[in-house]
């Protein structure tokens, strides 16, 4: 659409991208929605309006022109003088291009936040599942330590004492005896 549009082409109702599609809002932040908004933005960028075209005009006036072009049907737009119609459509495209850029950025941010939140929730669930998988882990460790301390001959003295250390095993047994059966670990499900 970089070439100039003739009046005959302008009068043609067969548009590549219907104006009602350009008017619609983004919707929920999904990849499909982001692609649709990006396609609308790309279409508007192909029109190649100069960036400084409306730089001297207040944005609120441009938004009014854009709203007028958005609300009027194509047949009503064609009833205006060609210069007026082109000005309304140019204002619509210029304003809409900025709105779609903002929407696209917002959608990407929302999608990234959703991905981050889902990843965080999945990580928390995996962590909790690993933590909760065996009930009474502390009690089992204390029982093992007590049994190893009470019967240190053989593999325990040869393999586990050098690995864990006799003092550390003794401290673990002492802690188990101090807390006794009243010790309960906090578990959430």
PDB file of N, CA and C in Angstrom, residues 114-186:
ATOM      1  N   UNK A 114       1.380 -13.951  32.831  1.00  0.00           N
ATOM      2  CA  UNK A 114       0.667 -15.224  32.983  1.00  0.00           C
ATOM      3  C   UNK A 114       1.620 -16.405  32.904  1.00  0.00           C
ATOM      4  N   UNK A 115       2.559 -16.351  31.975  1.00  0.00           N
ATOM      5  CA  UNK A 115       3.551 -17.434  31.843  1.00  0.00           C
ATOM      6  C   UNK A 115       4.387 -17.517  33.112  1.00  0.00           C
ATOM      7  N   UNK A 116       4.823 -16.361  33.615  1.00  0.00           N
ATOM      8  CA  UNK A 116       5.635 -16.327  34.829  1.00  0.00           C
ATOM      9  C   UNK A 116       4.857 -16.880  36.012  1.00  0.00           C
ATOM     10  N   UNK A 117       3.588 -16.493  36.140  1.00  0.00           N
ATOM     11  CA  UNK A 117       2.759 -16.961  37.248  1.00  0.00           C
ATOM     12  C   UNK A 117       2.532 -18.473  37.170  1.00  0.00           C
ATOM     13  N   UNK A 118       2.250 -18.989  35.969  1.00  0.00           N
ATOM     14  CA  UNK A 118       2.046 -20.430  35.812  1.00  0.00           C
ATOM     15  C   UNK A 118       3.323 -21.193  36.124  1.00  0.00           C
ATOM     16  N   UNK A 119       4.456 -20.666  35.687  1.00  0.00           N
ATOM     17  CA  UNK A 119       5.735 -21.335  35.970  1.00  0.00           C
ATOM     18  C   UNK A 119       6.010 -21.330  37.470  1.00  0.00           C
ATOM     19  N   UNK A 120       5.703 -20.228  38.121  1.00  0.00           N
ATOM     20  CA  UNK A 120       5.912 -20.133  39.571  1.00  0.00           C
ATOM     21  C   UNK A 120       5.010 -21.124  40.305  1.00  0.00           C
ATOM     22  N   UNK A 121       3.738 -21.185  39.898  1.00  0.00           N
ATOM     23  CA  UNK A 121       2.812 -22.122  40.533  1.00  0.00           C
ATOM     24  C   UNK A 121       3.245 -23.563  40.312  1.00  0.00           C
ATOM     25  N   UNK A 122       3.687 -23.894  39.095  1.00  0.00           N
ATOM     26  CA  UNK A 122       4.131 -25.256  38.810  1.00  0.00           C
ATOM     27  C   UNK A 122       5.368 -25.592  39.637  1.00  0.00           C
ATOM     28  N   UNK A 123       6.292 -24.653  39.761  1.00  0.00           N
ATOM     29  CA  UNK A 123       7.497 -24.868  40.548  1.00  0.00           C
ATOM     30  C   UNK A 123       7.155 -25.073  42.018  1.00  0.00           C
ATOM     31  N   UNK A 124       6.220 -24.257  42.537  1.00  0.00           N
ATOM     32  CA  UNK A 124       5.791 -24.411  43.934  1.00  0.00           C
ATOM     33  C   UNK A 124       5.122 -25.764  44.158  1.00  0.00           C
ATOM     34  N   UNK A 125       4.289 -26.185  43.218  1.00  0.00           N
ATOM     35  CA  UNK A 125       3.626 -27.487  43.349  1.00  0.00           C
ATOM     36  C   UNK A 125       4.639 -28.623  43.318  1.00  0.00           C
ATOM     37  N   UNK A 126       5.623 -28.549  42.430  1.00  0.00           N
ATOM     38  CA  UNK A 126       6.650 -29.582  42.380  1.00  0.00           C
ATOM     39  C   UNK A 126       7.466 -29.600  43.668  1.00  0.00           C
ATOM     40  N   UNK A 127       7.794 -28.410  44.170  1.00  0.00           N
ATOM     41  CA  UNK A 127       8.566 -28.312  45.401  1.00  0.00           C
ATOM     42  C   UNK A 127       7.781 -28.908  46.571  1.00  0.00           C
ATOM     43  N   UNK A 128       6.501 -28.534  46.684  1.00  0.00           N
ATOM     44  CA  UNK A 128       5.672 -29.080  47.761  1.00  0.00           C
ATOM     45  C   UNK A 128       5.486 -30.583  47.612  1.00  0.00           C
ATOM     46  N   UNK A 129       5.323 -31.054  46.380  1.00  0.00           N
ATOM     47  CA  UNK A 129       5.163 -32.495  46.162  1.00  0.00           C
ATOM     48  C   UNK A 129       6.425 -33.240  46.596  1.00  0.00           C
ATOM     49  N   UNK A 130       7.590 -32.685  46.300  1.00  0.00           N
ATOM     50  CA  UNK A 130       8.839 -33.320  46.738  1.00  0.00           C
ATOM     51  C   UNK A 130       8.979 -33.283  48.252  1.00  0.00           C
ATOM     52  N   UNK A 131       8.550 -32.189  48.850  1.00  0.00           N
ATOM     53  CA  UNK A 131       8.674 -32.025  50.301  1.00  0.00           C
ATOM     54  C   UNK A 131       7.716 -32.935  51.055  1.00  0.00           C
ATOM     55  N   UNK A 132       6.505 -33.095  50.526  1.00  0.00           N
ATOM     56  CA  UNK A 132       5.454 -33.824  51.228  1.00  0.00           C
ATOM     57  C   UNK A 132       5.442 -35.308  50.843  1.00  0.00           C
ATOM     58  N   UNK A 133       6.137 -35.665  49.828  1.00  0.00           N
ATOM     59  CA  UNK A 133       6.041 -37.007  49.270  1.00  0.00           C
ATOM     60  C   UNK A 133       6.085 -38.108  50.337  1.00  0.00           C
ATOM     61  N   UNK A 134       7.003 -38.054  51.298  1.00  0.00           N
ATOM     62  CA  UNK A 134       7.087 -39.068  52.346  1.00  0.00           C
ATOM     63  C   UNK A 134       6.680 -38.401  53.652  1.00  0.00           C
ATOM     64  N   UNK A 135       5.588 -38.888  54.246  1.00  0.00           N
ATOM     65  CA  UNK A 135       5.122 -38.332  55.506  1.00  0.00           C
ATOM     66  C   UNK A 135       6.034 -38.747  56.652  1.00  0.00           C
ATOM     67  N   UNK A 136       6.313 -37.835  57.572  1.00  0.00           N
ATOM     68  CA  UNK A 136       7.111 -38.142  58.749  1.00  0.00           C
ATOM     69  C   UNK A 136       8.582 -38.376  58.452  1.00  0.00           C
ATOM     70  N   UNK A 137       9.132 -37.609  57.518  1.00  0.00           N
ATOM     71  CA  UNK A 137      10.541 -37.778  57.157  1.00  0.00           C
ATOM     72  C   UNK A 137      11.456 -37.577  58.363  1.00  0.00           C
ATOM     73  N   UNK A 138      11.167 -36.555  59.141  1.00  0.00           N
ATOM     74  CA  UNK A 138      12.006 -36.255  60.307  1.00  0.00           C
ATOM     75  C   UNK A 138      12.021 -37.436  61.278  1.00  0.00           C
ATOM     76  N   UNK A 139      10.834 -37.991  61.519  1.00  0.00           N
ATOM     77  CA  UNK A 139      10.742 -39.126  62.442  1.00  0.00           C
ATOM     78  C   UNK A 139      11.552 -40.318  61.928  1.00  0.00           C
ATOM     79  N   UNK A 140      11.474 -40.567  60.626  1.00  0.00           N
ATOM     80  CA  UNK A 140      12.223 -41.679  60.043  1.00  0.00           C
ATOM     81  C   UNK A 140      13.730 -41.470  60.170  1.00  0.00           C
ATOM     82  N   UNK A 141      14.172 -40.250  59.928  1.00  0.00           N
ATOM     83  CA  UNK A 141      15.600 -39.954  60.045  1.00  0.00           C
ATOM     84  C   UNK A 141      16.050 -40.150  61.494  1.00  0.00           C
ATOM     85  N   UNK A 142      15.247 -39.695  62.438  1.00  0.00           N
ATOM     86  CA  UNK A 142      15.610 -39.857  63.859  1.00  0.00           C
ATOM     87  C   UNK A 142      15.670 -41.339  64.248  1.00  0.00           C
ATOM     88  N   UNK A 143      14.705 -42.120  63.756  1.00  0.00           N
ATOM     89  CA  UNK A 143      14.705 -43.550  64.063  1.00  0.00           C
ATOM     90  C   UNK A 143      15.932 -44.240  63.464  1.00  0.00           C
ATOM     91  N   UNK A 144      16.260 -43.874  62.227  1.00  0.00           N
ATOM     92  CA  UNK A 144      17.450 -44.444  61.594  1.00  0.00           C
ATOM     93  C   UNK A 144      18.715 -44.079  62.378  1.00  0.00           C
ATOM     94  N   UNK A 145      18.805 -42.814  62.781  1.00  0.00           N
ATOM     95  CA  UNK A 145      19.982 -42.369  63.526  1.00  0.00           C
ATOM     96  C   UNK A 145      20.091 -43.112  64.855  1.00  0.00           C
ATOM     97  N   UNK A 146      18.977 -43.296  65.540  1.00  0.00           N
ATOM     98  CA  UNK A 146      18.979 -44.015  66.816  1.00  0.00           C
ATOM     99  C   UNK A 146      19.395 -45.467  66.604  1.00  0.00           C
ATOM    100  N   UNK A 147      18.850 -46.114  65.574  1.00  0.00           N
ATOM    101  CA  UNK A 147      19.198 -47.507  65.289  1.00  0.00           C
ATOM    102  C   UNK A 147      20.675 -47.629  64.929  1.00  0.00           C
ATOM    103  N   UNK A 148      21.200 -46.672  64.166  1.00  0.00           N
ATOM    104  CA  UNK A 148      22.618 -46.708  63.811  1.00  0.00           C
ATOM    105  C   UNK A 148      23.492 -46.493  65.046  1.00  0.00           C
ATOM    106  N   UNK A 149      23.073 -45.631  65.942  1.00  0.00           N
ATOM    107  CA  UNK A 149      23.856 -45.360  67.139  1.00  0.00           C
ATOM    108  C   UNK A 149      23.850 -46.557  68.106  1.00  0.00           C
ATOM    109  N   UNK A 150      22.679 -47.192  68.170  1.00  0.00           N
ATOM    110  CA  UNK A 150      22.557 -48.347  69.062  1.00  0.00           C
ATOM    111  C   UNK A 150      23.313 -49.564  68.545  1.00  0.00           C
ATOM    112  N   UNK A 151      23.448 -49.732  67.233  1.00  0.00           N
ATOM    113  CA  UNK A 151      24.112 -50.896  66.629  1.00  0.00           C
ATOM    114  C   UNK A 151      25.180 -50.420  65.629  1.00  0.00           C
ATOM    115  N   UNK A 152      26.289 -49.901  66.100  1.00  0.00           N
ATOM    116  CA  UNK A 152      27.255 -49.295  65.183  1.00  0.00           C
ATOM    117  C   UNK A 152      28.214 -50.273  64.514  1.00  0.00           C
ATOM    118  N   UNK A 153      28.131 -51.535  64.803  1.00  0.00           N
ATOM    119  CA  UNK A 153      29.103 -52.494  64.260  1.00  0.00           C
ATOM    120  C   UNK A 153      28.834 -52.782  62.784  1.00  0.00           C
ATOM    121  N   UNK A 154      29.862 -53.141  62.050  1.00  0.00           N
ATOM    122  CA  UNK A 154      29.739 -53.565  60.657  1.00  0.00           C
ATOM    123  C   UNK A 154      29.736 -52.387  59.694  1.00  0.00           C
ATOM    124  N   UNK A 155      28.757 -52.389  58.805  1.00  0.00           N
ATOM    125  CA  UNK A 155      28.668 -51.397  57.732  1.00  0.00           C
ATOM    126  C   UNK A 155      28.537 -49.988  58.292  1.00  0.00           C
ATOM    127  N   UNK A 156      27.821 -49.828  59.382  1.00  0.00           N
ATOM    128  CA  UNK A 156      27.607 -48.498  59.943  1.00  0.00           C
ATOM    129  C   UNK A 156      28.939 -47.884  60.358  1.00  0.00           C
ATOM    130  N   UNK A 157      29.759 -48.622  61.091  1.00  0.00           N
ATOM    131  CA  UNK A 157      31.050 -48.093  61.525  1.00  0.00           C
ATOM    132  C   UNK A 157      32.001 -47.925  60.333  1.00  0.00           C
ATOM    133  N   UNK A 158      31.974 -48.880  59.392  1.00  0.00           N
ATOM    134  CA  UNK A 158      32.906 -48.856  58.269  1.00  0.00           C
ATOM    135  C   UNK A 158      32.521 -47.829  57.199  1.00  0.00           C
ATOM    136  N   UNK A 159      31.209 -47.669  56.932  1.00  0.00           N
ATOM    137  CA  UNK A 159      30.778 -46.825  55.810  1.00  0.00           C
ATOM    138  C   UNK A 159      30.120 -45.525  56.265  1.00  0.00           C
ATOM    139  N   UNK A 160      29.149 -45.599  57.162  1.00  0.00           N
ATOM    140  CA  UNK A 160      28.364 -44.409  57.507  1.00  0.00           C
ATOM    141  C   UNK A 160      29.081 -43.462  58.467  1.00  0.00           C
ATOM    142  N   UNK A 161      29.798 -43.972  59.438  1.00  0.00           N
ATOM    143  CA  UNK A 161      30.517 -43.071  60.347  1.00  0.00           C
ATOM    144  C   UNK A 161      31.503 -42.184  59.590  1.00  0.00           C
ATOM    145  N   UNK A 162      32.294 -42.729  58.661  1.00  0.00           N
ATOM    146  CA  UNK A 162      33.189 -41.847  57.905  1.00  0.00           C
ATOM    147  C   UNK A 162      32.422 -40.847  57.033  1.00  0.00           C
ATOM    148  N   UNK A 163      31.265 -41.244  56.547  1.00  0.00           N
ATOM    149  CA  UNK A 163      30.462 -40.354  55.701  1.00  0.00           C
ATOM    150  C   UNK A 163      29.801 -39.239  56.511  1.00  0.00           C
ATOM    151  N   UNK A 164      29.106 -39.610  57.572  1.00  0.00           N
ATOM    152  CA  UNK A 164      28.331 -38.661  58.374  1.00  0.00           C
ATOM    153  C   UNK A 164      29.185 -38.080  59.493  1.00  0.00           C
ATOM    154  N   UNK A 165      29.933 -38.891  60.125  1.00  0.00           N
ATOM    155  CA  UNK A 165      30.699 -38.481  61.291  1.00  0.00           C
ATOM    156  C   UNK A 165      29.991 -38.946  62.548  1.00  0.00           C
ATOM    157  N   UNK A 166      30.769 -39.499  63.464  1.00  0.00           N
ATOM    158  CA  UNK A 166      30.201 -40.057  64.685  1.00  0.00           C
ATOM    159  C   UNK A 166      29.563 -38.965  65.535  1.00  0.00           C
ATOM    160  N   UNK A 167      30.201 -37.790  65.596  1.00  0.00           N
ATOM    161  CA  UNK A 167      29.659 -36.686  66.401  1.00  0.00           C
ATOM    162  C   UNK A 167      28.325 -36.190  65.857  1.00  0.00           C
ATOM    163  N   UNK A 168      28.255 -36.071  64.561  1.00  0.00           N
ATOM    164  CA  UNK A 168      27.024 -35.584  63.943  1.00  0.00           C
ATOM    165  C   UNK A 168      25.879 -36.572  64.183  1.00  0.00           C
ATOM    166  N   UNK A 169      26.142 -37.836  64.076  1.00  0.00           N
ATOM    167  CA  UNK A 169      25.133 -38.856  64.340  1.00  0.00           C
ATOM    168  C   UNK A 169      24.684 -38.795  65.797  1.00  0.00           C
ATOM    169  N   UNK A 170      25.627 -38.593  66.694  1.00  0.00           N
ATOM    170  CA  UNK A 170      25.284 -38.471  68.112  1.00  0.00           C
ATOM    171  C   UNK A 170      24.391 -37.247  68.350  1.00  0.00           C
ATOM    172  N   UNK A 171      24.701 -36.113  67.705  1.00  0.00           N
ATOM    173  CA  UNK A 171      23.877 -34.903  67.849  1.00  0.00           C
ATOM    174  C   UNK A 171      22.460 -35.141  67.321  1.00  0.00           C
ATOM    175  N   UNK A 172      22.346 -35.871  66.234  1.00  0.00           N
ATOM    176  CA  UNK A 172      21.034 -36.178  65.677  1.00  0.00           C
ATOM    177  C   UNK A 172      20.222 -37.050  66.633  1.00  0.00           C
ATOM    178  N   UNK A 173      20.856 -38.020  67.244  1.00  0.00           N
ATOM    179  CA  UNK A 173      20.179 -38.879  68.218  1.00  0.00           C
ATOM    180  C   UNK A 173      19.773 -38.064  69.436  1.00  0.00           C
ATOM    181  N   UNK A 174      20.640 -37.185  69.913  1.00  0.00           N
ATOM    182  CA  UNK A 174      20.326 -36.318  71.055  1.00  0.00           C
ATOM    183  C   UNK A 174      19.113 -35.438  70.758  1.00  0.00           C
ATOM    184  N   UNK A 175      19.078 -34.853  69.574  1.00  0.00           N
ATOM    185  CA  UNK A 175      17.952 -34.001  69.187  1.00  0.00           C
ATOM    186  C   UNK A 175      16.663 -34.806  69.152  1.00  0.00           C
ATOM    187  N   UNK A 176      16.712 -36.009  68.653  1.00  0.00           N
ATOM    188  CA  UNK A 176      15.534 -36.871  68.593  1.00  0.00           C
ATOM    189  C   UNK A 176      15.039 -37.195  69.996  1.00  0.00           C
ATOM    190  N   UNK A 177      15.946 -37.417  70.915  1.00  0.00           N
ATOM    191  CA  UNK A 177      15.551 -37.744  72.283  1.00  0.00           C
ATOM    192  C   UNK A 177      14.981 -36.520  72.997  1.00  0.00           C
ATOM    193  N   UNK A 178      15.505 -35.338  72.707  1.00  0.00           N
ATOM    194  CA  UNK A 178      14.986 -34.106  73.331  1.00  0.00           C
ATOM    195  C   UNK A 178      13.572 -33.791  72.863  1.00  0.00           C
ATOM    196  N   UNK A 179      13.346 -33.879  71.566  1.00  0.00           N
ATOM    197  CA  UNK A 179      12.025 -33.524  71.038  1.00  0.00           C
ATOM    198  C   UNK A 179      11.024 -34.645  71.235  1.00  0.00           C
ATOM    199  N   UNK A 180      11.489 -35.871  71.200  1.00  0.00           N
ATOM    200  CA  UNK A 180      10.613 -37.018  71.458  1.00  0.00           C
ATOM    201  C   UNK A 180       9.512 -37.137  70.436  1.00  0.00           C
ATOM    202  N   UNK A 181       8.401 -37.714  70.859  1.00  0.00           N
ATOM    203  CA  UNK A 181       7.273 -37.946  69.962  1.00  0.00           C
ATOM    204  C   UNK A 181       6.431 -36.693  69.784  1.00  0.00           C
ATOM    205  N   UNK A 182       6.701 -35.658  70.561  1.00  0.00           N
ATOM    206  CA  UNK A 182       5.894 -34.435  70.435  1.00  0.00           C
ATOM    207  C   UNK A 182       6.283 -33.637  69.197  1.00  0.00           C
ATOM    208  N   UNK A 183       7.433 -33.976  68.576  1.00  0.00           N
ATOM    209  CA  UNK A 183       7.860 -33.254  67.382  1.00  0.00           C
ATOM    210  C   UNK A 183       6.946 -33.613  66.219  1.00  0.00           C
ATOM    211  N   UNK A 184       6.414 -32.574  65.568  1.00  0.00           N
ATOM    212  CA  UNK A 184       5.589 -32.794  64.376  1.00  0.00           C
ATOM    213  C   UNK A 184       6.011 -31.778  63.318  1.00  0.00           C
ATOM    214  N   UNK A 185       6.226 -32.260  62.136  1.00  0.00           N
ATOM    215  CA  UNK A 185       6.578 -31.338  61.067  1.00  0.00           C
ATOM    216  C   UNK A 185       5.302 -30.771  60.469  1.00  0.00           C
ATOM    217  N   UNK A 186       5.392 -29.557  59.975  1.00  0.00           N
ATOM    218  CA  UNK A 186       4.246 -28.895  59.369  1.00  0.00           C
ATOM    219  C   UNK A 186       4.163 -29.343  57.920  1.00  0.00           C
TER     220      UNK A 186
END
